[in-house]
Each structure stands twice: as C-alpha cells, then as structure tokens.
Coordinates of C-alpha atoms and ligand atoms in Angstrom, one line a residue:
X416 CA -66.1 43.3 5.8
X417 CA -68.7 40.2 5.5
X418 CA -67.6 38.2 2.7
X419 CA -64.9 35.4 2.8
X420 CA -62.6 36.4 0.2
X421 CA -61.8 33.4 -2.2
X422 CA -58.0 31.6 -1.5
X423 CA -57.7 32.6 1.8
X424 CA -58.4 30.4 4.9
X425 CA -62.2 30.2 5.9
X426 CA -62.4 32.1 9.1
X427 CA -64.6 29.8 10.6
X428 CA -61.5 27.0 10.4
X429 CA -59.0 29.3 11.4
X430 CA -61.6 29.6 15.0
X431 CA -61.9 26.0 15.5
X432 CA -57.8 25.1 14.8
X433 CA -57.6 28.3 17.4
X434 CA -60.1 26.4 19.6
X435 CA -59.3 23.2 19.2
X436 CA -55.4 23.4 20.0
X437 CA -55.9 25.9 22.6
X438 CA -54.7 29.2 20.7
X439 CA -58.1 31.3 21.3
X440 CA -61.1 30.7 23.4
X441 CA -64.4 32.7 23.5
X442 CA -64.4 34.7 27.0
X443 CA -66.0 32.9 30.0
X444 CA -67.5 30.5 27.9
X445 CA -69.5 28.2 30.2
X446 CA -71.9 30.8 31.1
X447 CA -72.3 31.6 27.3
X448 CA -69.6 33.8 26.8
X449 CA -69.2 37.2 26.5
X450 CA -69.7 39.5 23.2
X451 CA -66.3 40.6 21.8
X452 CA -64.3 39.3 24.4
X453 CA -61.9 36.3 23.8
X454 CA -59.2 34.0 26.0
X455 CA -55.9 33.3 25.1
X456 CA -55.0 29.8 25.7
X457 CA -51.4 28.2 26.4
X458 CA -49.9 28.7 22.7
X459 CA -52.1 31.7 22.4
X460 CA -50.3 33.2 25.1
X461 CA -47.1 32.4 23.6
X462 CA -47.6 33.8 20.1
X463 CA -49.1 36.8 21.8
X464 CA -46.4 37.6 23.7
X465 CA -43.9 36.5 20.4
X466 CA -45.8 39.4 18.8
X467 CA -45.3 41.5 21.0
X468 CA -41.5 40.8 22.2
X469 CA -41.0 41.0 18.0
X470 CA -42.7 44.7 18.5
X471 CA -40.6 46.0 21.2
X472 CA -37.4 45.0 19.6
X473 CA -38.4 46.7 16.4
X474 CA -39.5 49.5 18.5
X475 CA -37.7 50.0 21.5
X476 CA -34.3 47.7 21.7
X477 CA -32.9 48.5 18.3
X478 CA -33.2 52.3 18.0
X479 CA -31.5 54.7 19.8
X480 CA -34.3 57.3 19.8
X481 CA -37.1 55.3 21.5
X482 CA -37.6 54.4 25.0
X483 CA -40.2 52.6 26.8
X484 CA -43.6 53.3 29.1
X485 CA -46.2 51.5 30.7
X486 CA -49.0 53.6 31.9
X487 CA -51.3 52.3 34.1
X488 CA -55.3 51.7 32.7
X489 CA -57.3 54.3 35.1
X490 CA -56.3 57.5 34.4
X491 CA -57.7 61.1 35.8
X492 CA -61.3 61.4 34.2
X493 CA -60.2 64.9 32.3
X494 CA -57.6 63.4 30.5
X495 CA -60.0 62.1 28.0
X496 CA -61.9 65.8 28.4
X497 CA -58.3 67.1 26.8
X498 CA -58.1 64.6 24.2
X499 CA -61.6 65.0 23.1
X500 CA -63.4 61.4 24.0
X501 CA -65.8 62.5 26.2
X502 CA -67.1 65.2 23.9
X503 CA -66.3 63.7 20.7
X504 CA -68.1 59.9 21.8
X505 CA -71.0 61.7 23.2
X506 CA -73.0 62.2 19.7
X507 CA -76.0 60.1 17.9
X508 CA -73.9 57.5 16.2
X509 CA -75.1 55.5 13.4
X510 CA -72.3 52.6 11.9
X511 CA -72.0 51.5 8.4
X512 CA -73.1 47.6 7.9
X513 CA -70.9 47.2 5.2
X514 CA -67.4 49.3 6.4
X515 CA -68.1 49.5 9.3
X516 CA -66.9 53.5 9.8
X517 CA -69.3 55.4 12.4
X518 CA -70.8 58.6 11.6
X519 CA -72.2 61.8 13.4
X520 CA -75.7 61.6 12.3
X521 CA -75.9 65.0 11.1
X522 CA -72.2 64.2 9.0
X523 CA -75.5 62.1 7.1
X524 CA -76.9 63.7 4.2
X525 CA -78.8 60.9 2.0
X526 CA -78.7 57.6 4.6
X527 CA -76.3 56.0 2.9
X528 CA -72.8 55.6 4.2
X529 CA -70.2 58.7 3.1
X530 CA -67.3 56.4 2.8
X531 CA -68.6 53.4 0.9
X532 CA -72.8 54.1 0.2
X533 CA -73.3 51.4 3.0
X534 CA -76.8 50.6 4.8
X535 CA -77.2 52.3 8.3
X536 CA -77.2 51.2 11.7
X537 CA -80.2 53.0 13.5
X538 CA -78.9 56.5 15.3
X539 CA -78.0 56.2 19.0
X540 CA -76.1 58.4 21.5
X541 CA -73.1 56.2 22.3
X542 CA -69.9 57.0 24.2
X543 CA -67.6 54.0 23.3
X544 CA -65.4 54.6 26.6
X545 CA -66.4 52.1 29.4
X546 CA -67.4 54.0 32.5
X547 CA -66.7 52.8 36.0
X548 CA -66.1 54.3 39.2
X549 CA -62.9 55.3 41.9
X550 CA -63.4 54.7 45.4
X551 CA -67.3 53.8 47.6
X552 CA -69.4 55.9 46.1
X553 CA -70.9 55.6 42.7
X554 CA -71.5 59.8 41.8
X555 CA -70.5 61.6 39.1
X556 CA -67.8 62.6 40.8
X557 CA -65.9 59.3 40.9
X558 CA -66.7 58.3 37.1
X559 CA -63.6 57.0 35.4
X560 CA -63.1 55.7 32.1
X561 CA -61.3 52.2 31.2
X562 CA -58.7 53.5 28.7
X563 CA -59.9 53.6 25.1
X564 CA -56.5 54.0 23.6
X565 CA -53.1 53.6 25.3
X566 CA -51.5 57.1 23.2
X567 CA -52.9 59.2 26.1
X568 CA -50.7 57.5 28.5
X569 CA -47.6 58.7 26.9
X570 CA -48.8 62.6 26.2
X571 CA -49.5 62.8 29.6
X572 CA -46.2 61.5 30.8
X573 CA -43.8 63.2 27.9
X574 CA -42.7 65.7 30.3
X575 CA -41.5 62.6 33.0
X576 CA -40.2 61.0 30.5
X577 CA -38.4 63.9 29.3
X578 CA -37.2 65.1 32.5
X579 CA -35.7 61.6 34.2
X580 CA -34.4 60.9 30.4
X581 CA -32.6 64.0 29.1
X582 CA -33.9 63.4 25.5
X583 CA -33.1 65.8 22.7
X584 CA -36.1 65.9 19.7
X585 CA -36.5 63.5 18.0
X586 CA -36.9 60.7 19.9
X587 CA -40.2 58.8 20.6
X588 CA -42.0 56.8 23.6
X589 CA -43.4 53.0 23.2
X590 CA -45.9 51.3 24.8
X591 CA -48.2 48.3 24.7
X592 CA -51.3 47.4 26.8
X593 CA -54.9 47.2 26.9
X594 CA -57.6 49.2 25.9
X595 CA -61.2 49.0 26.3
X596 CA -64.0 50.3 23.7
X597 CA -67.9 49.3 23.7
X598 CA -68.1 49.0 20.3
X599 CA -71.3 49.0 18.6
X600 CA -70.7 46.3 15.9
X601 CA -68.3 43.5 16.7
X602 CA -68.3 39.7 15.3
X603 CA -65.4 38.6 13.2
X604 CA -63.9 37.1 15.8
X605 CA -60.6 38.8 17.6
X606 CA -60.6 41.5 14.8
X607 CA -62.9 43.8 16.8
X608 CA -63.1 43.2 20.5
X609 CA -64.2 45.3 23.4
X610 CA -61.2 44.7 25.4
X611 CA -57.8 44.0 23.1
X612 CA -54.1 45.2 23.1
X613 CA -52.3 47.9 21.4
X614 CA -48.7 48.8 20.6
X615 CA -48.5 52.2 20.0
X616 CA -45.2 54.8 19.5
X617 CA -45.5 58.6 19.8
X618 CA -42.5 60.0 18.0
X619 CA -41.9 63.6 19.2
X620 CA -40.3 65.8 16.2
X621 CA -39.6 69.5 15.5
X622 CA -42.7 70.9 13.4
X623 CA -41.5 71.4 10.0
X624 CA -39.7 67.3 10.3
X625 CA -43.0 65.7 10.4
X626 CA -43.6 65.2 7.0
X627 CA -40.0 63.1 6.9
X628 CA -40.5 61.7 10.1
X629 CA -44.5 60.6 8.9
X630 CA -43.1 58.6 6.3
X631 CA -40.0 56.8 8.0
X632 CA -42.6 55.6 10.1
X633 CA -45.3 54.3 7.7
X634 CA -42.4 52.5 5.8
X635 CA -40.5 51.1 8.8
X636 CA -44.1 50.0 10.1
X637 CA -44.9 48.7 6.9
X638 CA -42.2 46.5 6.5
X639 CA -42.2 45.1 10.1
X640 CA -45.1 43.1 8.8
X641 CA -43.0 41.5 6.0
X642 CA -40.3 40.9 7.7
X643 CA -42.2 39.0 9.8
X644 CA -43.3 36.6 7.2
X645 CA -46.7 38.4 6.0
X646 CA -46.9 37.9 2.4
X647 CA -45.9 41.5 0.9
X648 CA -49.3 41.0 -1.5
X649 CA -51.9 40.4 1.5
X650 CA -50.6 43.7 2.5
X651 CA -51.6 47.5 1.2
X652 CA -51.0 51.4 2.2
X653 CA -54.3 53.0 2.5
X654 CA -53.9 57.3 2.6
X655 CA -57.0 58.2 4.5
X656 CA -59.1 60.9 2.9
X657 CA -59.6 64.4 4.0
X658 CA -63.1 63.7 5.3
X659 CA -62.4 60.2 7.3
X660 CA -59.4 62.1 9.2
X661 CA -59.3 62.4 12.7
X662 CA -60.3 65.4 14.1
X663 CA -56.3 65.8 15.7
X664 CA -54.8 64.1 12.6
X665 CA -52.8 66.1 9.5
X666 CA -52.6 63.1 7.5
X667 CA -52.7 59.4 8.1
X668 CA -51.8 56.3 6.4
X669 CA -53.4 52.9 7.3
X670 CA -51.5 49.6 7.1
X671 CA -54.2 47.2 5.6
X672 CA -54.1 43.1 5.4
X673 CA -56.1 40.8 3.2
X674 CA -58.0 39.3 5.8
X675 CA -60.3 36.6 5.3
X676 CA -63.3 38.5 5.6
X677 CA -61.8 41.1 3.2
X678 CA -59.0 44.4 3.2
X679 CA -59.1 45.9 6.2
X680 CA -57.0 48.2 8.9
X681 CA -54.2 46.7 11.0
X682 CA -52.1 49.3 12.0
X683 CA -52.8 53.4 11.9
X684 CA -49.9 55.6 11.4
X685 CA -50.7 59.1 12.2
X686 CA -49.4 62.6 12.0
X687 CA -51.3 63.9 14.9
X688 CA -49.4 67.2 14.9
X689 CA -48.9 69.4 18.2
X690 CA -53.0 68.8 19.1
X691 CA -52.5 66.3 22.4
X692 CA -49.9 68.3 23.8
X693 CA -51.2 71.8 23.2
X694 CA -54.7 70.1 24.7
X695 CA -53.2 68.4 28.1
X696 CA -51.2 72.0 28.4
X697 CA -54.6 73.9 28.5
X698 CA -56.6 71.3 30.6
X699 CA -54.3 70.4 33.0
X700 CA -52.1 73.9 33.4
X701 CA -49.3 72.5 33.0
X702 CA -46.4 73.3 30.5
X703 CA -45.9 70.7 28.0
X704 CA -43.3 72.5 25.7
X705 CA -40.0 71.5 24.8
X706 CA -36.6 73.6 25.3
X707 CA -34.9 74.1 22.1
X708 CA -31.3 74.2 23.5
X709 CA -30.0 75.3 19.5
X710 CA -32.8 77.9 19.0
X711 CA -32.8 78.8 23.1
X712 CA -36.8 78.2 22.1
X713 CA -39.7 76.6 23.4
X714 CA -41.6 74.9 21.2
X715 CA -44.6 72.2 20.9
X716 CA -43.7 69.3 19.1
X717 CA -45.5 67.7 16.2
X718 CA -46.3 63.9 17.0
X719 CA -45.8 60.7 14.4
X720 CA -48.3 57.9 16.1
X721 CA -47.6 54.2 14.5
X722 CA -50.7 52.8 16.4
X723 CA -51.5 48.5 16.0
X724 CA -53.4 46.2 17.5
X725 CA -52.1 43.2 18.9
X726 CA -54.8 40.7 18.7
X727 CA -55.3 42.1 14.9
X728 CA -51.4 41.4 14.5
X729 CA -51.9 37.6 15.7
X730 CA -55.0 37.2 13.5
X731 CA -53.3 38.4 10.6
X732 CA -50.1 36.5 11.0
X733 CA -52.5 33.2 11.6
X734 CA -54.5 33.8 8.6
X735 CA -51.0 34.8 6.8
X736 CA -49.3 31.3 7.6
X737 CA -52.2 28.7 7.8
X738 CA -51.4 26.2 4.7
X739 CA -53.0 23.1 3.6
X740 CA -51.2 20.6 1.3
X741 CA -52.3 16.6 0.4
X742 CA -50.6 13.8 1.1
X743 CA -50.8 10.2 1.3
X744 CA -52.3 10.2 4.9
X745 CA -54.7 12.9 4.3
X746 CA -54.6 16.3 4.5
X747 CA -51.2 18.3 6.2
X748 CA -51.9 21.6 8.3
X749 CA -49.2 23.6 8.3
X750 CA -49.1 27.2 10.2
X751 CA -45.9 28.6 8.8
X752 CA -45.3 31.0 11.1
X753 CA -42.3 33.4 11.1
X754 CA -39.8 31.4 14.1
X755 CA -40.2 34.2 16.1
X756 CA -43.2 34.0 16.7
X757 CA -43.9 30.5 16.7
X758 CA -45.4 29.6 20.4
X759 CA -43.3 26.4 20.4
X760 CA -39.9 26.2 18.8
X761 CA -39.4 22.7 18.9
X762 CA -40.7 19.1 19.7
X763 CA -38.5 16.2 21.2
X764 CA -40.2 13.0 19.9
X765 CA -38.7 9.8 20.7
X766 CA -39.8 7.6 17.7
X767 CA -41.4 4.9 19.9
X768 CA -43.0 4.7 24.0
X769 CA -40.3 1.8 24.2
X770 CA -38.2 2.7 27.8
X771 CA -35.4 2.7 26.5
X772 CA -35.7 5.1 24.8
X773 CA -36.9 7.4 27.3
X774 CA -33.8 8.4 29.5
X775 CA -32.3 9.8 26.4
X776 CA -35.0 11.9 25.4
X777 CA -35.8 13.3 28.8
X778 CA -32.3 14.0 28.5
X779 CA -32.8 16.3 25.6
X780 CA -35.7 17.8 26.6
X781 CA -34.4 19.2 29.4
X782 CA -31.7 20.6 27.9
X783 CA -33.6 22.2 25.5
X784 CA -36.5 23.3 27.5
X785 CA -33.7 25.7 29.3
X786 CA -33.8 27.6 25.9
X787 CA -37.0 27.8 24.3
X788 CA -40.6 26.7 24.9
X789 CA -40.6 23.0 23.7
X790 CA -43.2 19.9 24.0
X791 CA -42.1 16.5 24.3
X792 CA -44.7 14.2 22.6
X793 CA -44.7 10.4 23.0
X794 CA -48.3 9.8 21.6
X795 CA -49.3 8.3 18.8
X796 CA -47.5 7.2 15.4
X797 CA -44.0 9.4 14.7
X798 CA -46.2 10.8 11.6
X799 CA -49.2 11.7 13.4
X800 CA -47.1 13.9 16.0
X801 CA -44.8 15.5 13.3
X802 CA -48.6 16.4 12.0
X803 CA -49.7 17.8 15.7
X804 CA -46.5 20.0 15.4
X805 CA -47.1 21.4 11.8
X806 CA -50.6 22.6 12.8
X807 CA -49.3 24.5 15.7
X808 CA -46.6 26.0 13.4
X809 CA -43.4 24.6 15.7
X810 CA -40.4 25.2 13.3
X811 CA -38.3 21.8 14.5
X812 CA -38.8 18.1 16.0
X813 CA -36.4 16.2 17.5
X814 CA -36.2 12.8 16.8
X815 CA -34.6 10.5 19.5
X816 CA -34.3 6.7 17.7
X817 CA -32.4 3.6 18.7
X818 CA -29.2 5.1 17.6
X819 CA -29.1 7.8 19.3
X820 CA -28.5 6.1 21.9
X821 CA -25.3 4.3 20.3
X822 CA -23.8 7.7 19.1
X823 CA -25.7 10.0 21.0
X824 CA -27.3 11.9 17.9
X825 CA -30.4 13.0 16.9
X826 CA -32.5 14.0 13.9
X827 CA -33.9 17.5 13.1
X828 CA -36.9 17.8 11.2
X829 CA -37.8 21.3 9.8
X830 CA -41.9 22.2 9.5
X831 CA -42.2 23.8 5.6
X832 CA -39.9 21.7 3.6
X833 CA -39.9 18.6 5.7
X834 CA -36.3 17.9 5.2
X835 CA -34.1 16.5 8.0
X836 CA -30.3 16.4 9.0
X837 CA -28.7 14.3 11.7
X838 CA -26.7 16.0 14.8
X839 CA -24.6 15.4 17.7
X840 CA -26.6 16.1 20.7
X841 CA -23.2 18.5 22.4
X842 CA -24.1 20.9 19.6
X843 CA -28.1 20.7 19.4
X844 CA -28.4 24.0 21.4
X845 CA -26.3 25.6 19.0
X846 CA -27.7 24.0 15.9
X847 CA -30.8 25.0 16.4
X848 CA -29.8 28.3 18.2
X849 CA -29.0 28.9 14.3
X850 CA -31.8 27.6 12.8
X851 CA -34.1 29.7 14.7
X852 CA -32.2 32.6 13.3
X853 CA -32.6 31.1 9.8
X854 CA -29.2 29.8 8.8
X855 CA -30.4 27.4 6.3
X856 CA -30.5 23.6 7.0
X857 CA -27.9 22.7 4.5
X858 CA -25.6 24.0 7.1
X859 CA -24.5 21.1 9.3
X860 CA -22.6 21.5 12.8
X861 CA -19.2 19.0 13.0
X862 CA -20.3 15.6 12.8
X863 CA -23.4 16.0 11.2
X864 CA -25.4 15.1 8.5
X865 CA -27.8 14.8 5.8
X866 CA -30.6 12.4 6.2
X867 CA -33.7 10.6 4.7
X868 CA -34.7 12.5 1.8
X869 CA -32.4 15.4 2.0
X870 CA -32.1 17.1 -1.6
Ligands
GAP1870 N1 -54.3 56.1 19.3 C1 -54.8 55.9 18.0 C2 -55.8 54.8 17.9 O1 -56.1 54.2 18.9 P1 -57.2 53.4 16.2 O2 -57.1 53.3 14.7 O3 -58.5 53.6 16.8 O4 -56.1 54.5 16.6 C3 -55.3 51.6 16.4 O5 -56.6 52.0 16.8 C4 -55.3 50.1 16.2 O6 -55.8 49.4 17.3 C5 -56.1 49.6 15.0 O7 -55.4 49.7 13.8 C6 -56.4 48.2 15.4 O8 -55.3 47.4 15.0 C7 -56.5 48.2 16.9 N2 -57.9 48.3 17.3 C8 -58.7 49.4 17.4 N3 -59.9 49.0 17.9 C9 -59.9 47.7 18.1 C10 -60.9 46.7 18.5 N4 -62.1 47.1 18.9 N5 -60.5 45.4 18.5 C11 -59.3 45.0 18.2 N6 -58.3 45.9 17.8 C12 -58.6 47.2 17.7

C-alpha cells in the first residue's frame, strides 16, 4: 500500500487541509514529533468523537441485544498469556514491504512474501505489545502491557457483565478505547499508528448460530459505512484465506476501503469461536460458561468480533468526502461529510462587520450554539467564509443581512448543492433540527422561502 491510486485525493493534501485547519497534527511536534503517533486538533476532536457517537448508536442504543463496557488500559499481565500475545508476538518477525502482513520467519519458504510475493523486511524478534511497569520497582515481576487490542477487556469481564445484567445468548458487549501496538512499519499517516482507537463488539451466541450470527454482523457492519456516506464502490468484502487466519479465528471477513494509497483493511469481522473464553477459563481458573436455562446446560459460547479502528474510520470518511470543483473564484473544497459527523453543523455569518448587524447575529448564535457545535465568522468577504465552511465540511451557514433585522429572518445556505431558502428565526432551531436529519431543503417551515438561485 505505496502507490496513490489515480482519482482519489492525494494523501499528501488531505494531511495539510488536516493540518492546516486543525483536524490532525503530528504528535508533539516541536521536539520533532513522534513516529506513528498523531494529535487531534479542535474539529478533529469533533469528527472523532461524531464517529464514534455514530458507532455506539449503531452498536449499542439501537439494539436490544448489546450493552456497553469500558475496560480500563492496564490489565493483569496473564491476560495476554491466555490470549496468546505474549507467546504468539515473541517470534523472529519479518513484514512484507508491499502488504504489509508479518510473518513467522520459519512460515518463509522462498523470501518472498506468502500473501502477495512481496520483498522482506530483515528477521527480528519483536513483541508488538508495549511493556511498562506497575508499582516502584522495575522487575519482571511488575511488567505490564499497554493493551494491544481492547476485545480482551470484554472476555475477561463477560461473566460481570453477565451476572449484574441477566442476559440470555445472544446478546453482545461494546466497547471503544485505545490500544497501543509498536508496529514495525508505520507511515501513511493515521492509517497505522502505535497508539489509535478501536470500536470493537463481541457478540456471544450458541455454537451451531455462529455461522448466521457471522454474517448479520459482516452485513450490518458493512453497511454502517454506507450509510454513513462512504461511497458503496470505495468499499469491498475481503474473505481471508485459510492461511492468513488468526490463530483463534474460524473464518473472517475484512471490510476494505479504497484508500488513497490503495485497498486496504478498515474493519475485521471475526468468528473467533469459543477460543478466548475456553483460554481465560484455563489461565485464570475461573468458570467462564454460560447456563443454558432451555437445555439446563452449560455451555461455551462461540464469539462474532466486528473489530474497527477509529482513526482508520475518520481517514476513510475524509478521503471519502474531500471534493474539488472550479469556479469563478478559484478552486472550491468541499468535504462532504455525512451531517453526523460533520465537526461543525453550522456557521452564523452576518454578511458585513457593520454593528448593526451584530446584536442580531450574536443573537442567533447563541441560540444555536445551545444545540450544536457552530462558528460564528465575521472575517473576510461573505464568499471567502462560505469557502472556509465547505473545506471543513459544515452542512449550513447562516446568513444574518440588513433585513433580518426588519423581519427577523435569516438565510440558510446548504454546503453540496449551494442552494439557499429564507427563514424565520422562531423556527431556525427546528429548521435546521430537520435538515440535519436530511429532510430536503425544498421543505420550508411557515413563513419561509426560496431564495437566490433556488431551482
Ligand atoms: N481484536 C481484533 C483486532 O484487534 P485487528 O485486525 O488487529 O483485530 C482491528 O484490528 C482494527 O483496528 C483494524 O481493522 C484497524 O481498523 C484497526 N487497527 C489495527 N491496528 C492499527 C494501527 N496500528 N493503527 C490504526 N488502526 C489500527
């Protein structure tokens, strides 16, 4: 994953628009940063968090069979004995240049790489788990291990969760947070990072349902991305093949994007079958089953694991929505963002600095402010800050002119098609309250509207 594939946006602009209007910033940068690590700036923030919010609801708040976790970072060192990343990070590594996939040097039989015939990395013994320790004293004995995956989290706590929940198979445990992994080859900028965010769901199911349950998950997963506005042919199912699966894994499925540096995983879903809780029953001692109250059995259930990556997520939905078009001032950036997960959803711009316009505008700023995130912008030309807004991807500006202030309404300018309607300000909130949700423009509240170049 080198190349920039042709039509999409050069990754190198997507890092400076990311810079520049303070989405994305290379981790402590004035001592010369840090490899694979990155800042999220103010709107950064905000789409992150968009993301994420637009994750939970999807996972959590609109089923009835999910709840939620969040399981803290530092967790005992034999967890990761149990779930095989102590032992299975341990061996002489050597990476693929080309697909990046890491191999057990003695999986190598002509130097090449299995998966794609790729050039080599030299061998090394790498662990990719950072190490640190608990308490004063730096021995053996206090060695823990930043989290290399959040899944183990949930394993360990099924039985709590269980227990304080009274949950009845299937049903499935959320949770996002940050995991750590000292990856060998990084670059590409938030695509591979040593410290980035998950979102990952184990979905507990009677053995014999996985199969069903395996691919409910890969199509509800599959479509969260299009329904978020990713382009249905910049996404593609990848089945992995017998000899790239995971040593815990029956089958898996990855969700791939058309990034600009080529096809590549976004999101793994997994049938990781009963293998993490029959492994945390043997290490830790501890019974991990679940009562059957129909079959007055105990059984191990089988585990679906949707797993994505936030920062991949907000990569692919800025490379998804970035848009360029020409016009008589230039060129027009456009991130067209799903409104969701815009990081501002809307701009109050009264059309001129003069002071009387300003009471008014305040006016409406604060009222909207109470709602959503919004900037109020009095710089420049009108056209120049309707520009400033389209490159940040915020779905609406507010116009405040010379009369509004004779009958108190204002325009509403939308971001892709440019179009505008006029609006009282009593029913802005709710105007735009729908807009948001996409009820289409053409829909006007009492006492409003169309204006300038309306079709
Ligand atoms: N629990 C399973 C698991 O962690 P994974 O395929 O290693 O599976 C899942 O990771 C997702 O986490 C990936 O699809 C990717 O989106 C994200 N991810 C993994 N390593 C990453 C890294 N170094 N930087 C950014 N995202 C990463």
């Amino acid at each position: 994953m080198t190349e920039q594939v042709p039509g999409k946006v050069d990754m190198d602009k997507l890092v400076s628009l990311c810079k520049r209007r303070g989405f994305i910033f290379p981790s402590s940068e004035i001592y010369g940063g840090l490899g694979a690590c990155y800042d999220y700036g103010p709107l950064g923030v905000e789409l992150k968090n968009n993301v994420k919010k637009a994750w939970w609801k999807a996972a959590v708040q609109d089923r009835d069979d999910m709840v939620g976790l969040d399981a803290s970072i530092l967790m005992h060192p034999q967890t990761w004995v149990a779930s095989g990343h102590v032992q299975g990070f341990a061996d002489p590594l050597v990476e693929c240049k080309q697909c990046h996939q890491r191999w057990r040097t003695d999986h190598i039989k002509d130097g090449r790489c299995p998966a794609c015939g790729g050039e080599l990395t030299e061998p090394r013994m790498f662990n990719l788990m950072f190490k640190t320790f608990v308490g004063p004293v730096e021995d053996e004995a206090s060695v823990v291990y930043l989290r290399p995956e959040t899944a183990q989290g949930i394993f360990v706590n099924f039985q709590n969760v269980l227990n304080s929940t009274r949950r009845k198979l299937p049903f499935g445990i959320a949770q996002t947070g940050k995991s750590f992994r000292n990856e060998i080859t990084t670059g590409n900028f938030i695509f591979r990072m040593r410290e980035f965010e998950q979102m990952e769901i184990e979905y507990f199911v009677k053995p014999g349902t996985d199969e069903q349950w395996f691919k409910h998950w890969v199509e509800q997963r599959f479509n969260w991305y299009s329904n978020l506005g990713i382009k249905k042919e910049n996404l593609r199912l990848r089945q992995h093949t017998k000899d790239e699966l995971a040593h815990y894994a029956r089958d898996c499925y990855d969700i791939e994007y058309l990034f600009p540096i080529g096809w590549s995983e976004l999101e793994g879903i997994a049938n990781r079958t009963d293998f993490d809780l029959k492994q945390h029953s043997k290490y830790s001692g501890k019974d991990m089953s679940y009562f059957d109250e129909e079959t007055k059995e105990h059984i191990m259930p089988y585990v679906i694991e949707p797993s994505a990556g936030v920062d991949r997520s907000v990569l692919a939905f800025l490379a998804d929505s970035y848009d360029e078009e020409k016009d008589k001032e230039g060129l027009r950036v456009i991130l067209r963002l799903h409104y969701a997960l815009a990081p501002i959803k809307a701009a109050v711009l009264p059309l001129s600095r003069n002071e009387k316009l300003l009471p008014l505008s305040k006016e409406v700023y604060d009222i909207l402010r109470s709602c959503w995130m919004v900037q109020y912008d009095d710089a420049q030309s009108i056209g120049r800050r309707y520009r400033r807004q389209d490159e940040i991807g915020t779905p609406f500006c507010i116009t405040i002119d010379f009369q509004s202030l004779e009958d108190r309404q204002v325009t509403i300018r939308e971001r892709d098609k440019m179009r505008q309607i006029r609006v009282p300000i009593e029913s802005l909130i709710s105007t735009l309250d729908a807009k948001l949700n996409y009820e289409p423009l053409e829909v006007l509240p009492p006492g409003g509207k169309k204006w300038l170049g309306f079709e």
